[in-house]
Tab-separated table of N, CA, C and O and ligand atoms in Angstrom:
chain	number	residue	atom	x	y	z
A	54	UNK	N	-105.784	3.544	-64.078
A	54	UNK	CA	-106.811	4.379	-64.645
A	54	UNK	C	-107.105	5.517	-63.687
A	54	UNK	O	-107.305	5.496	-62.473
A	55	UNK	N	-107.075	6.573	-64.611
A	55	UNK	CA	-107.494	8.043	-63.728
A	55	UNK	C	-108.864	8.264	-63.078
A	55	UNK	O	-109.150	8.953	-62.099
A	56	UNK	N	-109.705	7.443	-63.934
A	56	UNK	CA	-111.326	7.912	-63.749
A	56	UNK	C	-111.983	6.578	-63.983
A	56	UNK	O	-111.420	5.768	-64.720
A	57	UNK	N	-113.495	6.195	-63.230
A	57	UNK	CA	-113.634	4.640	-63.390
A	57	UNK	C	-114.356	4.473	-64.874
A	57	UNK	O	-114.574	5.469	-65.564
A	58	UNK	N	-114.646	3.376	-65.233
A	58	UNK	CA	-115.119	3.361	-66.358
A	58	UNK	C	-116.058	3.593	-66.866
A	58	UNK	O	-116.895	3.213	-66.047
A	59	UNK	N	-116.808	4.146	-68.069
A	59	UNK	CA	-118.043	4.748	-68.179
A	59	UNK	C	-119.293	3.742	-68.626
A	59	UNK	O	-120.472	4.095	-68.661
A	60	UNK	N	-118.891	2.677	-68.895
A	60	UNK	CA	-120.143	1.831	-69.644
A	60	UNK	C	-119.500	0.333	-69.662
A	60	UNK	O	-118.337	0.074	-69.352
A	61	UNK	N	-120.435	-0.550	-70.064
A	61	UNK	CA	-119.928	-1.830	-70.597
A	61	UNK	C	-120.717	-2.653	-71.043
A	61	UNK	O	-121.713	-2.979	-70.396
A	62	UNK	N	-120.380	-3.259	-72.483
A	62	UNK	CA	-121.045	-3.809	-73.591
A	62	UNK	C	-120.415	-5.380	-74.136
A	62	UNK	O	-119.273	-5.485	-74.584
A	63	UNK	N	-121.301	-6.465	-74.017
A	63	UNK	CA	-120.922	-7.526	-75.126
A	63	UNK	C	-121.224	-7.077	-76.618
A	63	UNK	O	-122.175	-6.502	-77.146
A	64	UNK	N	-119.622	-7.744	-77.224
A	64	UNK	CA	-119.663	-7.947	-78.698
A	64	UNK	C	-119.424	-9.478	-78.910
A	64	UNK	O	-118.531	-10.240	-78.542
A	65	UNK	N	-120.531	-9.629	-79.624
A	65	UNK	CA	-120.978	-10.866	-80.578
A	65	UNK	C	-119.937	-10.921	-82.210
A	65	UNK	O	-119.743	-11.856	-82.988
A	66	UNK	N	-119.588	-9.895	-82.222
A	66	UNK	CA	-118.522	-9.961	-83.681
A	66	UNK	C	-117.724	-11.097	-83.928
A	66	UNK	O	-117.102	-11.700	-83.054
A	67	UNK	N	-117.756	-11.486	-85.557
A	67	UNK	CA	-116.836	-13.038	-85.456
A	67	UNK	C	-114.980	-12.485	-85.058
A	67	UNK	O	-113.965	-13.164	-84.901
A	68	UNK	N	-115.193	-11.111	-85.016
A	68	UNK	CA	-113.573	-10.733	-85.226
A	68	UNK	C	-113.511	-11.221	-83.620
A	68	UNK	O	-112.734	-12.132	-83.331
A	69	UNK	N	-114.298	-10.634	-82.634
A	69	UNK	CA	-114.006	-10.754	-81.447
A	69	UNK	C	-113.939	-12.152	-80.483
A	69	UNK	O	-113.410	-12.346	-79.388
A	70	UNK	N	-114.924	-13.274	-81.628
A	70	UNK	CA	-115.246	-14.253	-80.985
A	70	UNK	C	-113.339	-14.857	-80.944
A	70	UNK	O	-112.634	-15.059	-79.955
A	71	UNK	N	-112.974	-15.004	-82.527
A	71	UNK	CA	-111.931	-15.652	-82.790
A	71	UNK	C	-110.220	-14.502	-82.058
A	71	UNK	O	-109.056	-14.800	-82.325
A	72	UNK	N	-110.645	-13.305	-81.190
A	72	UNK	CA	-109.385	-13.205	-80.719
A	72	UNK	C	-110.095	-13.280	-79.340
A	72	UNK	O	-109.523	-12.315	-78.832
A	73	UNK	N	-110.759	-13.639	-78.565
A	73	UNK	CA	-110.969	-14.127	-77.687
A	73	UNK	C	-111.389	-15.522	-77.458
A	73	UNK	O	-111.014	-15.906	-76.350
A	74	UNK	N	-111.793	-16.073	-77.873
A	74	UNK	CA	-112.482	-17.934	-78.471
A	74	UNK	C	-113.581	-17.767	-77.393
A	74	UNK	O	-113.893	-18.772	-76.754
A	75	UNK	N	-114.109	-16.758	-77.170
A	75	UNK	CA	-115.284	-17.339	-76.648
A	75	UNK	C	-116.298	-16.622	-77.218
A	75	UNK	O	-115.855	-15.883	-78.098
A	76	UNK	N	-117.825	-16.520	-77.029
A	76	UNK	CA	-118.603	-16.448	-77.919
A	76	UNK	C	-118.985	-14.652	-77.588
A	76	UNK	O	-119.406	-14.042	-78.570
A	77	UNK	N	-118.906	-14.204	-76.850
A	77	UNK	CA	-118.351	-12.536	-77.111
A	77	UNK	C	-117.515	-12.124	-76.166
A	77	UNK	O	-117.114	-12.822	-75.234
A	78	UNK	N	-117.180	-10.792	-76.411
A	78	UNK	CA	-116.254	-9.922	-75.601
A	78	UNK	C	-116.795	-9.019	-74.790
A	78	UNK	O	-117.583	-8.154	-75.172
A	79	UNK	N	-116.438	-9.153	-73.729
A	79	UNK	CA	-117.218	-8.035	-72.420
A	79	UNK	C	-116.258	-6.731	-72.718
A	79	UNK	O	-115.064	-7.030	-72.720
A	80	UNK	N	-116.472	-5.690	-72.908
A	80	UNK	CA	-115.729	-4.420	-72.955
A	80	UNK	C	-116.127	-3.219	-72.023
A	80	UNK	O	-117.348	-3.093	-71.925
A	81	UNK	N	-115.392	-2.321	-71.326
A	81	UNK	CA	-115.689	-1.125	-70.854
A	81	UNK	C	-115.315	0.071	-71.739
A	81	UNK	O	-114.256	0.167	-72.359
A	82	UNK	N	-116.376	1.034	-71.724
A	82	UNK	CA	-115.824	2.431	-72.183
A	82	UNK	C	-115.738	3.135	-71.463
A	82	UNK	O	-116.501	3.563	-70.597
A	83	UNK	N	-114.099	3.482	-71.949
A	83	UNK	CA	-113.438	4.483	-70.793
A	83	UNK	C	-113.642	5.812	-70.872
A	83	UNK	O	-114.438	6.066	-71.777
A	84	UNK	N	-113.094	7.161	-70.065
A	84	UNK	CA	-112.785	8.334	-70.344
A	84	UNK	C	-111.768	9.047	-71.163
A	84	UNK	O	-111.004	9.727	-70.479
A	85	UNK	N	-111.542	9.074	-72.524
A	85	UNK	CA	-110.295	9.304	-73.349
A	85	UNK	C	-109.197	9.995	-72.152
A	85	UNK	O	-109.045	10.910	-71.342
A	86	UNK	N	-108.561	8.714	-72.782
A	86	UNK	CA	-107.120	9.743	-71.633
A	86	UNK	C	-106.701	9.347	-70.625
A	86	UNK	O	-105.635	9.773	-70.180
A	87	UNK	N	-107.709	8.075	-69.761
A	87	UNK	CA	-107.787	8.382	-68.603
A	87	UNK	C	-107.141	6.777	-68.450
A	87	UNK	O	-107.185	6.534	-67.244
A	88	UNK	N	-106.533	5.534	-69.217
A	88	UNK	CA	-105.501	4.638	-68.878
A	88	UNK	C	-104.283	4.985	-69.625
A	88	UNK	O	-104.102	5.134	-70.834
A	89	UNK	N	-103.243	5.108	-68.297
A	89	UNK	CA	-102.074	4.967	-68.580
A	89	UNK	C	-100.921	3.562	-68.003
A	89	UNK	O	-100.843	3.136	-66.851
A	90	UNK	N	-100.368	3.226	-68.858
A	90	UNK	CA	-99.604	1.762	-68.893
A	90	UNK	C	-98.480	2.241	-67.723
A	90	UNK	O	-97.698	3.146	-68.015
A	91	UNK	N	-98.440	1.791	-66.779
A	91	UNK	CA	-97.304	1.970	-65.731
A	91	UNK	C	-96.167	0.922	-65.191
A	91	UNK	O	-95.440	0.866	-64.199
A	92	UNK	N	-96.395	0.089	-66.403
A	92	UNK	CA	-95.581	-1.355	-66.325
A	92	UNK	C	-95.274	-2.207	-67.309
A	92	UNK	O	-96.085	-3.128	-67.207
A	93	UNK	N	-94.372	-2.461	-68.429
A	93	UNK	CA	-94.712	-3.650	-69.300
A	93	UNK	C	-95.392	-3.529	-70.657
A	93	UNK	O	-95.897	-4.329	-71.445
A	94	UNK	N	-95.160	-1.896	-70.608
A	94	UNK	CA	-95.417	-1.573	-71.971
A	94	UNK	C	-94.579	-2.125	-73.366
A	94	UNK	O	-95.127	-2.480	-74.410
A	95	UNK	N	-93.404	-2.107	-73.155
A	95	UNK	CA	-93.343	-3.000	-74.470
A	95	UNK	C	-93.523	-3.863	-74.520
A	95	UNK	O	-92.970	-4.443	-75.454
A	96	UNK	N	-94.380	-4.663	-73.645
A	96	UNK	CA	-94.823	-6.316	-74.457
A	96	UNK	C	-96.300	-6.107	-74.841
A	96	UNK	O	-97.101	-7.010	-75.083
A	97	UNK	N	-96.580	-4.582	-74.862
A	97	UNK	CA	-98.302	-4.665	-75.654
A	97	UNK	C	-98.122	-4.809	-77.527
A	97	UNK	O	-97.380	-4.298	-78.366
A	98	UNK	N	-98.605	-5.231	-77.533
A	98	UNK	CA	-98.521	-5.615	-79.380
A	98	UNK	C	-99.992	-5.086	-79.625
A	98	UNK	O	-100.899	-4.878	-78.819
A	99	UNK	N	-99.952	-4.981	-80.577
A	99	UNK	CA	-101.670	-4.837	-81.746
A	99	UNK	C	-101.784	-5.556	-82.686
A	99	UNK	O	-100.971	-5.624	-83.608
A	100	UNK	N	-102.621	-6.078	-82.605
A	100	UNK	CA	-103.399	-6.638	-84.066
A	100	UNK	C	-103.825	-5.805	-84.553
A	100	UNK	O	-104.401	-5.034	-83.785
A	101	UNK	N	-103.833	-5.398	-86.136
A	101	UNK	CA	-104.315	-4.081	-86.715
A	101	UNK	C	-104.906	-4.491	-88.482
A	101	UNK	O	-104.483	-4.311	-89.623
A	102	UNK	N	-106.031	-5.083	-87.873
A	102	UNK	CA	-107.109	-5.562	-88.851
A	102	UNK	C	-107.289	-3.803	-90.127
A	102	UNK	O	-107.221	-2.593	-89.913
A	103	UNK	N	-107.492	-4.530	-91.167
A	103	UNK	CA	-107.431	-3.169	-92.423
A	103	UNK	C	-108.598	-2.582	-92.239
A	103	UNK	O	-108.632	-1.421	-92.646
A	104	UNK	N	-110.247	-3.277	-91.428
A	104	UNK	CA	-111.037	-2.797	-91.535
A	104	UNK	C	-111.381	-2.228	-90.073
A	104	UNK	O	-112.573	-2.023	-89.843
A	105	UNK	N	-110.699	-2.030	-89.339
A	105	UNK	CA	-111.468	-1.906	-87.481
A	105	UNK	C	-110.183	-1.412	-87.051
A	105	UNK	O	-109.103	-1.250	-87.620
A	106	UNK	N	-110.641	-1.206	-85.801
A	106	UNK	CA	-109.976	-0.614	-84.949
A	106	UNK	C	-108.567	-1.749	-84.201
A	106	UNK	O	-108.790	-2.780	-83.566
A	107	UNK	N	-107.166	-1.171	-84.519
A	107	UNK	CA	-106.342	-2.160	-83.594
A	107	UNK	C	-106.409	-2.631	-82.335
A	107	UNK	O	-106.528	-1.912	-81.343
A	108	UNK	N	-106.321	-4.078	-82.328
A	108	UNK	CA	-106.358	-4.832	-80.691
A	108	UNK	C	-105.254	-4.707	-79.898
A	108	UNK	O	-104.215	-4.969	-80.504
A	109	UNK	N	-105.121	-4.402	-78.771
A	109	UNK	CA	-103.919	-4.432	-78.221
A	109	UNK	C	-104.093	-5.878	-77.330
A	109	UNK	O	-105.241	-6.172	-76.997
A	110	UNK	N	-103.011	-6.756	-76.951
A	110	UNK	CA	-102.698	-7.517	-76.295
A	110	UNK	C	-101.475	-7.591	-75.735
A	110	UNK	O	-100.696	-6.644	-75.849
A	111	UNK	N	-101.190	-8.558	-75.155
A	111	UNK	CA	-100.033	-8.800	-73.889
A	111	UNK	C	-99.592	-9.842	-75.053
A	111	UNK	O	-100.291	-10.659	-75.652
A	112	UNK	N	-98.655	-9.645	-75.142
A	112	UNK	CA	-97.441	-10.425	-76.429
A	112	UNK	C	-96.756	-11.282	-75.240
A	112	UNK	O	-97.037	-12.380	-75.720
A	113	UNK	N	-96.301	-11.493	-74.452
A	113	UNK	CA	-96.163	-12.281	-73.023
A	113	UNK	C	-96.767	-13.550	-72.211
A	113	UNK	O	-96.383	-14.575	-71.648
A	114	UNK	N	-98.218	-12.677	-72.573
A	114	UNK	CA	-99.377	-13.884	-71.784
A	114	UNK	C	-100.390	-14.197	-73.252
A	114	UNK	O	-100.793	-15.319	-73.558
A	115	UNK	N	-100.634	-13.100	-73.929
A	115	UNK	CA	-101.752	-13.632	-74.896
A	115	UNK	C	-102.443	-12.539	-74.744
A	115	UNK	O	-102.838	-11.953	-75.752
A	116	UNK	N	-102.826	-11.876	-73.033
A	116	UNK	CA	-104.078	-11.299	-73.416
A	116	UNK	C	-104.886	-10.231	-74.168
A	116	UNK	O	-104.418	-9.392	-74.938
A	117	UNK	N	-106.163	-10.391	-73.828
A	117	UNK	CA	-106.603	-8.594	-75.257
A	117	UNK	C	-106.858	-7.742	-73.563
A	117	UNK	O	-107.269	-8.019	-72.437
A	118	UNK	N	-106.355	-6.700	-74.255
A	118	UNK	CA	-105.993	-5.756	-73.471
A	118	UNK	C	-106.839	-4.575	-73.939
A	118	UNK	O	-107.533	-4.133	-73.025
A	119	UNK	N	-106.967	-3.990	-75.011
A	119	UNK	CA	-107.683	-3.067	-75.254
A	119	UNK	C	-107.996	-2.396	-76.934
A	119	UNK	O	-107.069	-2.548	-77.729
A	120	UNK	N	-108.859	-1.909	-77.280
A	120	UNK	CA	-108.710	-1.422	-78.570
A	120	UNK	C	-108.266	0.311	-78.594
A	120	UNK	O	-108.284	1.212	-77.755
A	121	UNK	N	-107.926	0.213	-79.847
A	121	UNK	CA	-107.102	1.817	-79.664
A	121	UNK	C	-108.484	2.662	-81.435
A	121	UNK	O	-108.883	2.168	-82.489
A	122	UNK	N	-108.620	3.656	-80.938
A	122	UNK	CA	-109.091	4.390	-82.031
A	122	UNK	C	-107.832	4.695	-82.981
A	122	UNK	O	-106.713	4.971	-82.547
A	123	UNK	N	-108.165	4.609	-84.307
A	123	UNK	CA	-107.022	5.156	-85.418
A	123	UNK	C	-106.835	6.489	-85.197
A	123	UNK	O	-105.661	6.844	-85.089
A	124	UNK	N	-107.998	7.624	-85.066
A	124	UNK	CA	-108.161	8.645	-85.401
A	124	UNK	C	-107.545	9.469	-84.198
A	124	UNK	O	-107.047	10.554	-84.498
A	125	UNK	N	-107.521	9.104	-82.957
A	125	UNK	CA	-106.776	9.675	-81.826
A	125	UNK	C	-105.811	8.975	-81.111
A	125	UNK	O	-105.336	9.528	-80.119
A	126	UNK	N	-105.336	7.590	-81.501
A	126	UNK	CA	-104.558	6.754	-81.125
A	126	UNK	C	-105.131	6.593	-79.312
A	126	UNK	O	-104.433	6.103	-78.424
A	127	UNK	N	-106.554	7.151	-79.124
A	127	UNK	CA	-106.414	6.612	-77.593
A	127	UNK	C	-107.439	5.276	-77.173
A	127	UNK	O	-108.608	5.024	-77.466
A	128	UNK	N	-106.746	4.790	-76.614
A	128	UNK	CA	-107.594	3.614	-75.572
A	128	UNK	C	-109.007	3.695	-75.858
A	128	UNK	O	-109.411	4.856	-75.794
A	129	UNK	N	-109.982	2.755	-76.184
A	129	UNK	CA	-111.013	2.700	-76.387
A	129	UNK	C	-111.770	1.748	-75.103
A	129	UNK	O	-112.109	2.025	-73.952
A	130	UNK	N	-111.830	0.604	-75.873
A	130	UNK	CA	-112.826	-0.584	-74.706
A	130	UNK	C	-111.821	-1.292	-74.515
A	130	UNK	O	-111.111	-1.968	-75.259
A	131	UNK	N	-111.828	-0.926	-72.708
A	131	UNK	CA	-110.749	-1.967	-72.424
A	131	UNK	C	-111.776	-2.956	-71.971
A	131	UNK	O	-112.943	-2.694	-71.679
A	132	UNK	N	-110.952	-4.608	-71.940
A	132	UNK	CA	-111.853	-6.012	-71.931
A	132	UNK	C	-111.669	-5.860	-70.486
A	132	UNK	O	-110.614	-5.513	-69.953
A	133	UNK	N	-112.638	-6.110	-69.956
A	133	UNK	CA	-113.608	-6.250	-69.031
A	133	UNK	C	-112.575	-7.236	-68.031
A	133	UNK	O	-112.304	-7.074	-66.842
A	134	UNK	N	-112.098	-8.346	-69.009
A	134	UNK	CA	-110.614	-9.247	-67.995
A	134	UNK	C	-109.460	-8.592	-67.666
A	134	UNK	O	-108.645	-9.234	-67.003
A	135	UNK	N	-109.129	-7.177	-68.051
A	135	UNK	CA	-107.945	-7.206	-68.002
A	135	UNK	C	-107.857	-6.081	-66.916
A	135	UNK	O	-106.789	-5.486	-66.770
A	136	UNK	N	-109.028	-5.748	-66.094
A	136	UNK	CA	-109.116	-5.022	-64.558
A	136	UNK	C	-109.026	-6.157	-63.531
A	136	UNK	O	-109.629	-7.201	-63.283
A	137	UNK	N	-107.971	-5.449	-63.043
A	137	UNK	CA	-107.786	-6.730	-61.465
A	137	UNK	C	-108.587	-6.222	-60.439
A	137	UNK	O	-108.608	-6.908	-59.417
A	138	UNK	N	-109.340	-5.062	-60.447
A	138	UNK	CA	-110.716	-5.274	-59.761
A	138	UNK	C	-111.752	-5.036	-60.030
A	138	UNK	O	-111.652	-4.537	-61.151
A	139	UNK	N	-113.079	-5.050	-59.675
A	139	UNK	CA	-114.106	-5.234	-59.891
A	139	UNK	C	-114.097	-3.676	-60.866
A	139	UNK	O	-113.501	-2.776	-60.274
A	140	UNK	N	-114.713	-3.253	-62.342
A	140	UNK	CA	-114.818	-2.295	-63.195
A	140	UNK	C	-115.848	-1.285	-62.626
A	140	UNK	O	-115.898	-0.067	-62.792
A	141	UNK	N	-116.504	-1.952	-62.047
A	141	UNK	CA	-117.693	-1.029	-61.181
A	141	UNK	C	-119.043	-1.007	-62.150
A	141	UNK	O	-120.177	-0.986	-61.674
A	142	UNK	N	-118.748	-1.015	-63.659
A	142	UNK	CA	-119.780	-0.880	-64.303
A	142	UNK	C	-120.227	-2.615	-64.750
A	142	UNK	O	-119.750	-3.569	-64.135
A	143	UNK	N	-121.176	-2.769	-65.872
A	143	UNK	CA	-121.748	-4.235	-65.590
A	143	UNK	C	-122.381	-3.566	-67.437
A	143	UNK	O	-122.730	-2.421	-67.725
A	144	UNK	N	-122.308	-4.925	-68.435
A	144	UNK	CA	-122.261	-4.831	-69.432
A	144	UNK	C	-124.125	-3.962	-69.943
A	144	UNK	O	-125.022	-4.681	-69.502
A	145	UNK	N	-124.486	-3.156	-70.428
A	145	UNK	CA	-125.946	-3.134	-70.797
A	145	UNK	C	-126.397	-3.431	-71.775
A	145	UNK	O	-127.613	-3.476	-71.961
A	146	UNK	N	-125.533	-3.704	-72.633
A	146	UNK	CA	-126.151	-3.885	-74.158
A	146	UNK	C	-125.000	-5.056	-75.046
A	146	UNK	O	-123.771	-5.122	-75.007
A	147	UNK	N	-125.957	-5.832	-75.766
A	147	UNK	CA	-125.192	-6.692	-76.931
A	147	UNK	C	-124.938	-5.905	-77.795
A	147	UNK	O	-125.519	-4.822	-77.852
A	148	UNK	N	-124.122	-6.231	-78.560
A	148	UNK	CA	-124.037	-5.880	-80.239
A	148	UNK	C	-123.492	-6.326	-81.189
A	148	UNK	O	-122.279	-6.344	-80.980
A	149	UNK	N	-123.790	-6.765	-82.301
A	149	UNK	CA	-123.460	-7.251	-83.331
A	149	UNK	C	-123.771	-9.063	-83.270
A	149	UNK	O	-123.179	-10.063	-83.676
A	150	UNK	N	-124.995	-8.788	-82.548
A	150	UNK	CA	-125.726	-10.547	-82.633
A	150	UNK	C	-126.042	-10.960	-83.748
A	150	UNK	O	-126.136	-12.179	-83.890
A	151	UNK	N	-126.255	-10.241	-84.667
A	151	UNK	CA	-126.586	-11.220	-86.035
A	151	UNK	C	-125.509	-12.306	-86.618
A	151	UNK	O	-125.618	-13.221	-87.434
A	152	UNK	N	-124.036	-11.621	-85.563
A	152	UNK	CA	-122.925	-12.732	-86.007
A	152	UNK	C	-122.701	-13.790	-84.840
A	152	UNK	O	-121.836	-14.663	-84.777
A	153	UNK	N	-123.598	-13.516	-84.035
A	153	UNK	CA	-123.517	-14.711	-82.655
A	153	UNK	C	-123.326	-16.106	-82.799
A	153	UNK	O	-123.886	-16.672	-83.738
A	154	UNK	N	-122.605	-16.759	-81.993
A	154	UNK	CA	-121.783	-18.261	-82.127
A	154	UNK	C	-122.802	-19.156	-82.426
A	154	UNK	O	-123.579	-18.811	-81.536
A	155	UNK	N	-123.188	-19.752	-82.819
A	155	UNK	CA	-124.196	-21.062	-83.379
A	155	UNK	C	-124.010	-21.927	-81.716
A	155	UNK	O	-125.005	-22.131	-81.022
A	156	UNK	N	-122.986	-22.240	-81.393
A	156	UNK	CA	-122.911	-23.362	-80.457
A	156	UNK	C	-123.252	-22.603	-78.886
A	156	UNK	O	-123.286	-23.384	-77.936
A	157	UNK	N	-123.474	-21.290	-78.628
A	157	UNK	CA	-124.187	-20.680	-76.999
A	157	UNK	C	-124.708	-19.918	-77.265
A	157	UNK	O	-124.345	-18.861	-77.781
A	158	UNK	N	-125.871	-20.336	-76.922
A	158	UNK	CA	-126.963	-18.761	-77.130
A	158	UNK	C	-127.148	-17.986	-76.158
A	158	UNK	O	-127.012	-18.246	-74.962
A	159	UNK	N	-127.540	-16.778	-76.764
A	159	UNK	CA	-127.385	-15.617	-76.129
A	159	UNK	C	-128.038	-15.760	-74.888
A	159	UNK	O	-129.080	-16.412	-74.950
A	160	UNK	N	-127.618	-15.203	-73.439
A	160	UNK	CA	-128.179	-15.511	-72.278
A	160	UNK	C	-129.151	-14.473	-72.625
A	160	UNK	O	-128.955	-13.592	-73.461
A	161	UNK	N	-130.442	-14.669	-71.777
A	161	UNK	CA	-131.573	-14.336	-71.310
A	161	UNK	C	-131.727	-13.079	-70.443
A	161	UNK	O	-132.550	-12.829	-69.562
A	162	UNK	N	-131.040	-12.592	-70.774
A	162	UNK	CA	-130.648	-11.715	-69.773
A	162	UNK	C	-131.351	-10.210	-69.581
A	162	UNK	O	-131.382	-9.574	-68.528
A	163	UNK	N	-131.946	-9.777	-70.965
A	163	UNK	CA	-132.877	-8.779	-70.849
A	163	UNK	C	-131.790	-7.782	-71.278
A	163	UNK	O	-132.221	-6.635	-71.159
A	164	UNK	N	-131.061	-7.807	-71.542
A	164	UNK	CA	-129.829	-5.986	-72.152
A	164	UNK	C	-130.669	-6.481	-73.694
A	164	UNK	O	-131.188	-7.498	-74.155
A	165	UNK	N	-130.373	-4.815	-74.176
A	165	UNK	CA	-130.770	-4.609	-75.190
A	165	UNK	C	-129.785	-5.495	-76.417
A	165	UNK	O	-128.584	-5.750	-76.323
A	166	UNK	N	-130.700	-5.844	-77.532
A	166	UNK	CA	-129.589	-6.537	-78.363
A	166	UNK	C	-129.816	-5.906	-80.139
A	166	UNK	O	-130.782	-5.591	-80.833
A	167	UNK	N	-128.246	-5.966	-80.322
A	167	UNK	CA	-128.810	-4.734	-81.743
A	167	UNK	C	-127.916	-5.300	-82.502
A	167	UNK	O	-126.728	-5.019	-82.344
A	168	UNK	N	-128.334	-6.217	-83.482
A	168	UNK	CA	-128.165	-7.302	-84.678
A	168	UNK	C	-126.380	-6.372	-85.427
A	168	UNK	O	-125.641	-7.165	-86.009
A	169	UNK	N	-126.099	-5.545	-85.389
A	169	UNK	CA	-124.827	-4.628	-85.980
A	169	UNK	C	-124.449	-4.133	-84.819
A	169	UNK	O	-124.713	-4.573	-83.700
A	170	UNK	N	-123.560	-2.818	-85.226
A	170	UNK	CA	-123.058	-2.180	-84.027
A	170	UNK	C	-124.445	-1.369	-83.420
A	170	UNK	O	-125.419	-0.906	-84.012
A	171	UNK	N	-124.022	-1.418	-81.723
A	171	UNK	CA	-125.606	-0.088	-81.003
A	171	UNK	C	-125.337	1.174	-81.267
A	171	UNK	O	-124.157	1.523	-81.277
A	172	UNK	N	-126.320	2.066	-81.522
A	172	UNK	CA	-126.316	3.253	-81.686
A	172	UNK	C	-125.148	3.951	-80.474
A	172	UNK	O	-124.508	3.402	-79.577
A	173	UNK	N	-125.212	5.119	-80.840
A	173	UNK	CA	-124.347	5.772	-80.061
A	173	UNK	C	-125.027	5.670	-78.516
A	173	UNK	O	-126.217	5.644	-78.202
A	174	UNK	N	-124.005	5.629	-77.807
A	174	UNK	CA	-124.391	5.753	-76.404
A	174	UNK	C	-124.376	6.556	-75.465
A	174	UNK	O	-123.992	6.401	-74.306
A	175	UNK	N	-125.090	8.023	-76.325
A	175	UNK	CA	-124.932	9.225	-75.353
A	175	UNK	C	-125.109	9.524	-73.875
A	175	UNK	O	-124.298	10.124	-73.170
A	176	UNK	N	-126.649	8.867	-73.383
A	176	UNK	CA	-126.809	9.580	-72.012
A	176	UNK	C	-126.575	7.762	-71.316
A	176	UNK	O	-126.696	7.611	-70.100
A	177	UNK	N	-126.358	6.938	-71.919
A	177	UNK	CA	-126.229	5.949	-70.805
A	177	UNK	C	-125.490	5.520	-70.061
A	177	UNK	O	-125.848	4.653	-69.264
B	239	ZN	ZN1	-116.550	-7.355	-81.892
């Protein structure tokens, strides 16, 4: 990555619970543009759900690697696991808790939580 990452958010979505199995997904938002694959690119695959944005993963190991926008084909939220060092940023906000796992509840944690997707995230 060219530039560090700009934000980072749990999703509570059932899409996300069931391609990760755990009860959400930690994501960073990046700078369009700014990851490029310098190794092992053809074993990234996508999942490319009819209604959302395609998942990329490691067809190799399993993992989710990142989502891609349709509309510019670039890198969106890369998962939070798939930096081998520390992202620098730290998640601020839930979203899409109204679909949250029945069996772990939401930690206590005080980030904002917004039952659908959060509003846009201009100045944060
Ligand atoms: Zn989700």
């Amino acid at each position: 990555m060219t530039e560090p990452p700009i934000s980072a958010s749990y999703c509570h979505c059932t899409r996300c619970q069931r391609r990760t199995g755990t009860a959400a997904s930690a994501q960073a938002r990046i700078v369009p543009g700014s990851l490029r694959v310098t190794a092992g690119e053809e074993l990234v695959r996508a999942y490319e759900p009819e209604d959302g944005f395609p998942k990329a993963f490691c067809s190799a190991c399993g993992s989710a690697l990142w989502s891609i926008r349709p509309d510019t084909s670039e890198v969106s939220g890369v998962r939070m696991s798939a930096f081998d060092q520390d992202p620098g940023v730290r998640p601020s906000y839930r979203q899409f808790v109204a679909y949250a796992a029945e069996w772990e509840p939401i930690p206590d944690d005080g980030l904002p939580r917004y039952p659908e997707g959060a509003p846009p995230q201009g100045s944060r």
